[in-house]
PDB file of C-alpha atoms in Angstrom:
ATOM      1  CA  MET R   1       0.000   0.000   0.000  1.00  0.00           C
ATOM      2  CA  LYS R   2       1.147   3.510  -0.658  1.00  0.00           C
ATOM      3  CA  LEU R   3       0.089   6.805   0.860  1.00  0.00           C
ATOM      4  CA  PHE R   4       0.746  10.205  -0.645  1.00  0.00           C
ATOM      5  CA  HIS R   5       1.039  13.217   1.670  1.00  0.00           C
ATOM      6  CA  THR R   6       2.117  16.811   1.418  1.00  0.00           C
ATOM      7  CA  GLU R   7       4.599  17.686   4.149  1.00  0.00           C
ATOM      8  CA  ASN R   8       6.062  21.178   4.423  1.00  0.00           C
ATOM      9  CA  GLY R   9       4.789  21.938   0.932  1.00  0.00           C
ATOM     10  CA  LYS R  10       6.497  18.892  -0.559  1.00  0.00           C
ATOM     11  CA  GLU R  11       4.826  15.718  -1.798  1.00  0.00           C
ATOM     12  CA  VAL R  12       6.041  12.495  -0.185  1.00  0.00           C
ATOM     13  CA  VAL R  13       4.989   8.873  -0.469  1.00  0.00           C
ATOM     14  CA  TYR R  14       4.978   6.186   2.183  1.00  0.00           C
ATOM     15  CA  VAL R  15       5.303   2.653   0.849  1.00  0.00           C
ATOM     16  CA  GLN R  16       4.897  -0.542   2.811  1.00  0.00           C
ATOM     17  CA  ILE R  17       7.892  -2.815   3.190  1.00  0.00           C
ATOM     18  CA  GLN R  18       5.886  -5.688   1.722  1.00  0.00           C
ATOM     19  CA  ASP R  19       5.456  -3.701  -1.503  1.00  0.00           C
ATOM     20  CA  ILE R  20       9.170  -2.990  -1.698  1.00  0.00           C
ATOM     21  CA  MET R  21       9.940  -6.684  -1.251  1.00  0.00           C
ATOM     22  CA  TYR R  22       7.341  -7.634  -3.882  1.00  0.00           C
ATOM     23  CA  LEU R  23       8.983  -5.195  -6.286  1.00  0.00           C
ATOM     24  CA  HIS R  24      12.370  -6.707  -5.418  1.00  0.00           C
ATOM     25  CA  GLN R  25      11.071 -10.168  -6.369  1.00  0.00           C
ATOM     26  CA  SER R  26       9.374  -9.001  -9.588  1.00  0.00           C
ATOM     27  CA  ASP R  27      10.839  -8.733 -13.064  1.00  0.00           C
ATOM     28  CA  LEU R  28      10.794  -4.944 -12.902  1.00  0.00           C
ATOM     29  CA  PRO R  29      14.056  -3.016 -12.672  1.00  0.00           C
ATOM     30  CA  ILE R  30      14.538  -1.556  -9.207  1.00  0.00           C
ATOM     31  CA  PRO R  31      15.816   2.012  -9.001  1.00  0.00           C
ATOM     32  CA  LEU R  32      18.991   2.617  -7.036  1.00  0.00           C
ATOM     33  CA  PHE R  33      17.194   4.850  -4.522  1.00  0.00           C
ATOM     34  CA  ILE R  34      15.235   1.848  -3.207  1.00  0.00           C
ATOM     35  CA  TYR R  35      18.460  -0.024  -2.561  1.00  0.00           C
ATOM     36  CA  GLU R  36      19.964   3.017  -0.897  1.00  0.00           C
ATOM     37  CA  LYS R  37      16.971   3.608   1.376  1.00  0.00           C
ATOM     38  CA  TYR R  38      15.930   0.101   2.236  1.00  0.00           C
ATOM     39  CA  LEU R  39      17.573  -2.876   0.582  1.00  0.00           C
ATOM     40  CA  GLN R  40      21.136  -2.501   1.850  1.00  0.00           C
ATOM     41  CA  GLY R  41      22.566  -5.525   3.609  1.00  0.00           C
ATOM     42  CA  VAL R  42      20.355  -8.293   4.928  1.00  0.00           C
ATOM     43  CA  THR R  43      16.688  -7.361   5.050  1.00  0.00           C
ATOM     44  CA  VAL R  44      14.397  -9.570   7.109  1.00  0.00           C
ATOM     45  CA  VAL R  45      10.707  -9.102   6.473  1.00  0.00           C
ATOM     46  CA  ASP R  46       8.110 -10.974   8.464  1.00  0.00           C
ATOM     47  CA  ASP R  47       4.663 -10.402   9.952  1.00  0.00           C
ATOM     48  CA  SER R  48       6.118  -8.049  12.567  1.00  0.00           C
ATOM     49  CA  ASN R  49       7.274  -5.458  10.016  1.00  0.00           C
ATOM     50  CA  ARG R  50       5.838  -6.171   6.557  1.00  0.00           C
ATOM     51  CA  PHE R  51       3.128  -3.519   6.948  1.00  0.00           C
ATOM     52  CA  ASN R  52       5.533  -0.815   8.149  1.00  0.00           C
ATOM     53  CA  PHE R  53       5.982   2.151   5.841  1.00  0.00           C
ATOM     54  CA  VAL R  54       9.155   3.585   4.314  1.00  0.00           C
ATOM     55  CA  ARG R  55       9.149   7.291   3.443  1.00  0.00           C
ATOM     56  CA  PHE R  56      10.306   8.544   0.054  1.00  0.00           C
ATOM     57  CA  ASP R  57      10.465  12.291  -0.458  1.00  0.00           C
ATOM     58  CA  GLU R  58      12.379  13.044  -3.641  1.00  0.00           C
ATOM     59  CA  LYS R  59      10.281  13.986  -6.663  1.00  0.00           C
ATOM     60  CA  HIS R  60      11.609  11.114  -8.806  1.00  0.00           C
ATOM     61  CA  GLU R  61      10.886   8.662  -5.969  1.00  0.00           C
ATOM     62  CA  VAL R  62       7.304   9.890  -5.574  1.00  0.00           C
ATOM     63  CA  ASN R  63       6.783   9.723  -9.348  1.00  0.00           C
ATOM     64  CA  PHE R  64       8.182   6.182  -9.510  1.00  0.00           C
ATOM     65  CA  PHE R  65       5.721   4.916  -6.915  1.00  0.00           C
ATOM     66  CA  ARG R  66       2.835   6.905  -8.397  1.00  0.00           C
ATOM     67  CA  ASP R  67       3.335   4.975 -11.643  1.00  0.00           C
ATOM     68  CA  LEU R  68       3.360   1.538  -9.951  1.00  0.00           C
ATOM     69  CA  ASP R  69      -0.262   0.535 -10.408  1.00  0.00           C
ATOM     70  CA  PHE R  70       0.045  -2.765  -8.559  1.00  0.00           C
ATOM     71  CA  VAL R  71       0.941  -0.965  -5.326  1.00  0.00           C
ATOM     72  CA  ILE R  72      -2.485   0.054  -4.071  1.00  0.00           C
ATOM     73  CA  ASP R  73      -3.021   3.716  -3.233  1.00  0.00           C
ATOM     74  CA  TYR R  74      -4.862   3.525   0.074  1.00  0.00           C
ATOM     75  CA  ASP R  75      -6.602   6.855  -0.430  1.00  0.00           C
ATOM     76  CA  LYS R  76      -8.338   5.557  -3.578  1.00  0.00           C
ATOM     77  CA  TYR R  77      -9.963   2.694  -1.674  1.00  0.00           C
ATOM     78  CA  LYS R  78     -10.302   3.687   1.978  1.00  0.00           C
ATOM     79  CA  ASP R  79     -13.704   5.361   1.613  1.00  0.00           C
ATOM     80  CA  LEU R  80     -15.305   2.742  -0.637  1.00  0.00           C
ATOM     81  CA  THR R  81     -18.227   0.750   0.686  1.00  0.00           C
ATOM     82  CA  ASP R  82     -17.886  -3.012   1.099  1.00  0.00           C
ATOM     83  CA  GLU R  83     -19.877  -3.442  -2.103  1.00  0.00           C
ATOM     84  CA  GLN R  84     -17.610  -1.063  -4.010  1.00  0.00           C
ATOM     85  CA  LEU R  85     -14.511  -2.867  -2.701  1.00  0.00           C
ATOM     86  CA  GLU R  86     -16.035  -6.149  -3.840  1.00  0.00           C
ATOM     87  CA  GLU R  87     -16.711  -4.674  -7.286  1.00  0.00           C
ATOM     88  CA  GLU R  88     -13.090  -3.531  -7.555  1.00  0.00           C
ATOM     89  CA  GLY R  89     -11.960  -7.010  -6.529  1.00  0.00           C
ATOM     90  CA  GLN R  90     -14.213  -8.592  -9.145  1.00  0.00           C
ATOM     91  CA  LYS R  91     -12.769  -6.338 -11.853  1.00  0.00           C
ATOM     92  CA  LEU R  92      -9.255  -7.421 -10.908  1.00  0.00           C
ATOM     93  CA  ALA R  93     -10.270 -11.089 -10.794  1.00  0.00           C
ATOM     94  CA  ILE R  94     -11.866 -10.830 -14.251  1.00  0.00           C
ATOM     95  CA  LYS R  95      -8.673  -9.290 -15.665  1.00  0.00           C
ATOM     96  CA  ALA R  96      -6.583 -12.033 -14.039  1.00  0.00           C
ATOM     97  CA  ASN R  97      -8.849 -14.734 -15.457  1.00  0.00           C
ATOM     98  CA  GLU R  98      -8.675 -13.176 -18.927  1.00  0.00           C
ATOM     99  CA  ILE R  99      -4.886 -13.209 -18.768  1.00  0.00           C
ATOM    100  CA  ALA R 100      -4.866 -16.824 -17.574  1.00  0.00           C
ATOM    101  CA  GLU R 101      -7.197 -17.855 -20.392  1.00  0.00           C
ATOM    102  CA  LYS R 102      -5.086 -16.011 -22.949  1.00  0.00           C
ATOM    103  CA  TRP R 103      -1.919 -17.651 -21.576  1.00  0.00           C
ATOM    104  CA  ASN R 104      -3.471 -21.111 -21.590  1.00  0.00           C
ATOM    105  CA  ASN R 105      -4.439 -20.720 -25.249  1.00  0.00           C
ATOM    106  CA  MET R 106      -0.918 -19.735 -26.330  1.00  0.00           C
ATOM    107  CA  SER R 107       1.648 -21.992 -27.903  1.00  0.00           C
ATOM    108  CA  LYS R 108       5.025 -22.428 -26.191  1.00  0.00           C
ATOM    109  CA  LYS R 109       6.540 -19.994 -28.676  1.00  0.00           C
ATOM    110  CA  GLU R 110       3.864 -17.369 -27.956  1.00  0.00           C
ATOM    111  CA  ARG R 111       4.379 -17.812 -24.210  1.00  0.00           C
ATOM    112  CA  LYS R 112       8.101 -17.125 -24.574  1.00  0.00           C
ATOM    113  CA  GLN R 113       7.239 -13.919 -26.424  1.00  0.00           C
ATOM    114  CA  ASN R 114       4.662 -12.848 -23.802  1.00  0.00           C
ATOM    115  CA  THR R 115       6.300 -13.586 -20.454  1.00  0.00           C
ATOM    116  CA  ASN R 116       5.161 -10.141 -19.297  1.00  0.00           C
ATOM    117  CA  LEU R 117       1.673 -11.651 -18.929  1.00  0.00           C
ATOM    118  CA  LEU R 118       2.924 -13.757 -16.012  1.00  0.00           C
ATOM    119  CA  GLN R 119       4.038 -10.646 -14.139  1.00  0.00           C
ATOM    120  CA  GLU R 120       0.799  -8.858 -14.981  1.00  0.00           C
ATOM    121  CA  HIS R 121      -1.197 -11.819 -13.643  1.00  0.00           C
ATOM    122  CA  ALA R 122       0.895 -11.907 -10.464  1.00  0.00           C
ATOM    123  CA  ASN R 123       0.402  -8.152 -10.001  1.00  0.00           C
ATOM    124  CA  LEU R 124      -3.371  -8.519 -10.217  1.00  0.00           C
ATOM    125  CA  GLY R 125      -3.301 -11.250  -7.567  1.00  0.00           C
ATOM    126  CA  TYR R 126      -1.139  -9.020  -5.401  1.00  0.00           C
ATOM    127  CA  MET R 127      -3.626  -6.168  -5.756  1.00  0.00           C
ATOM    128  CA  LEU R 128      -6.502  -8.502  -4.827  1.00  0.00           C
ATOM    129  CA  ASN R 129      -4.679  -9.473  -1.642  1.00  0.00           C
ATOM    130  CA  PHE R 130      -4.286  -5.855  -0.668  1.00  0.00           C
ATOM    131  CA  LEU R 131      -7.918  -5.047  -1.340  1.00  0.00           C
ATOM    132  CA  SER R 132      -8.708  -7.723   1.242  1.00  0.00           C
ATOM    133  CA  GLU R 133      -6.244  -6.033   3.641  1.00  0.00           C
ATOM    134  CA  ILE R 134      -8.098  -2.735   3.195  1.00  0.00           C
ATOM    135  CA  TYR R 135     -11.354  -4.532   3.947  1.00  0.00           C
ATOM    136  CA  ALA R 136      -9.781  -5.996   7.090  1.00  0.00           C
ATOM    137  CA  VAL R 137      -8.527  -2.567   8.211  1.00  0.00           C
ATOM    138  CA  LYS R 138     -11.957  -1.020   7.675  1.00  0.00           C
ATOM    139  CA  HIS R 139     -13.553  -3.727   9.819  1.00  0.00           C
ATOM    140  CA  GLY R 140     -10.974  -3.643  12.618  1.00  0.00           C
ATOM    141  CA  LYS R 141      -9.558  -7.077  11.790  1.00  0.00           C
ATOM    142  CA  ARG R 142      -6.125  -5.743  10.799  1.00  0.00           C
ATOM    143  CA  LYS R 143      -4.044  -2.969  12.338  1.00  0.00           C
ATOM    144  CA  MET R 144      -1.875  -0.908  10.027  1.00  0.00           C
ATOM    145  CA  PRO R 145       0.982   1.225  11.316  1.00  0.00           C
ATOM    146  CA  PHE R 146      -0.059   4.214   9.217  1.00  0.00           C
ATOM    147  CA  PRO R 147       2.415   7.112   9.272  1.00  0.00           C
ATOM    148  CA  ILE R 148       1.208  10.165  11.126  1.00  0.00           C
TER     149      ILE R 148
END
């Protein structure tokens, strides 16, 4: 999850450690600033810290995370009703199913040429998981260490 704020007239973004680790495991290139701020040395992520937020305040950092669609922007979903959240989840599930169907109908050669579909499918599943986390937060079943 990501949160955009304006602090002292400057836009900043807070990104959860879990999102940074997901990015680290994806096929996407990781900008140096992420390594410099968080991924130096041994990084242990578990249930005690995966929802913690890391602050990024440089314009290029904020823009990078703004463009990452699979990292859910909490502000876009926090005020949705349960029904609206479910609708958003259904849209993501439909897209994921369409990708899976497309993939399953491809030849081996076509699959090699379209490996990006695997990452896109994984991203949709990741987004679905975080929609369920937002639902849990809204219903008091999950605590998030939101930045102040």
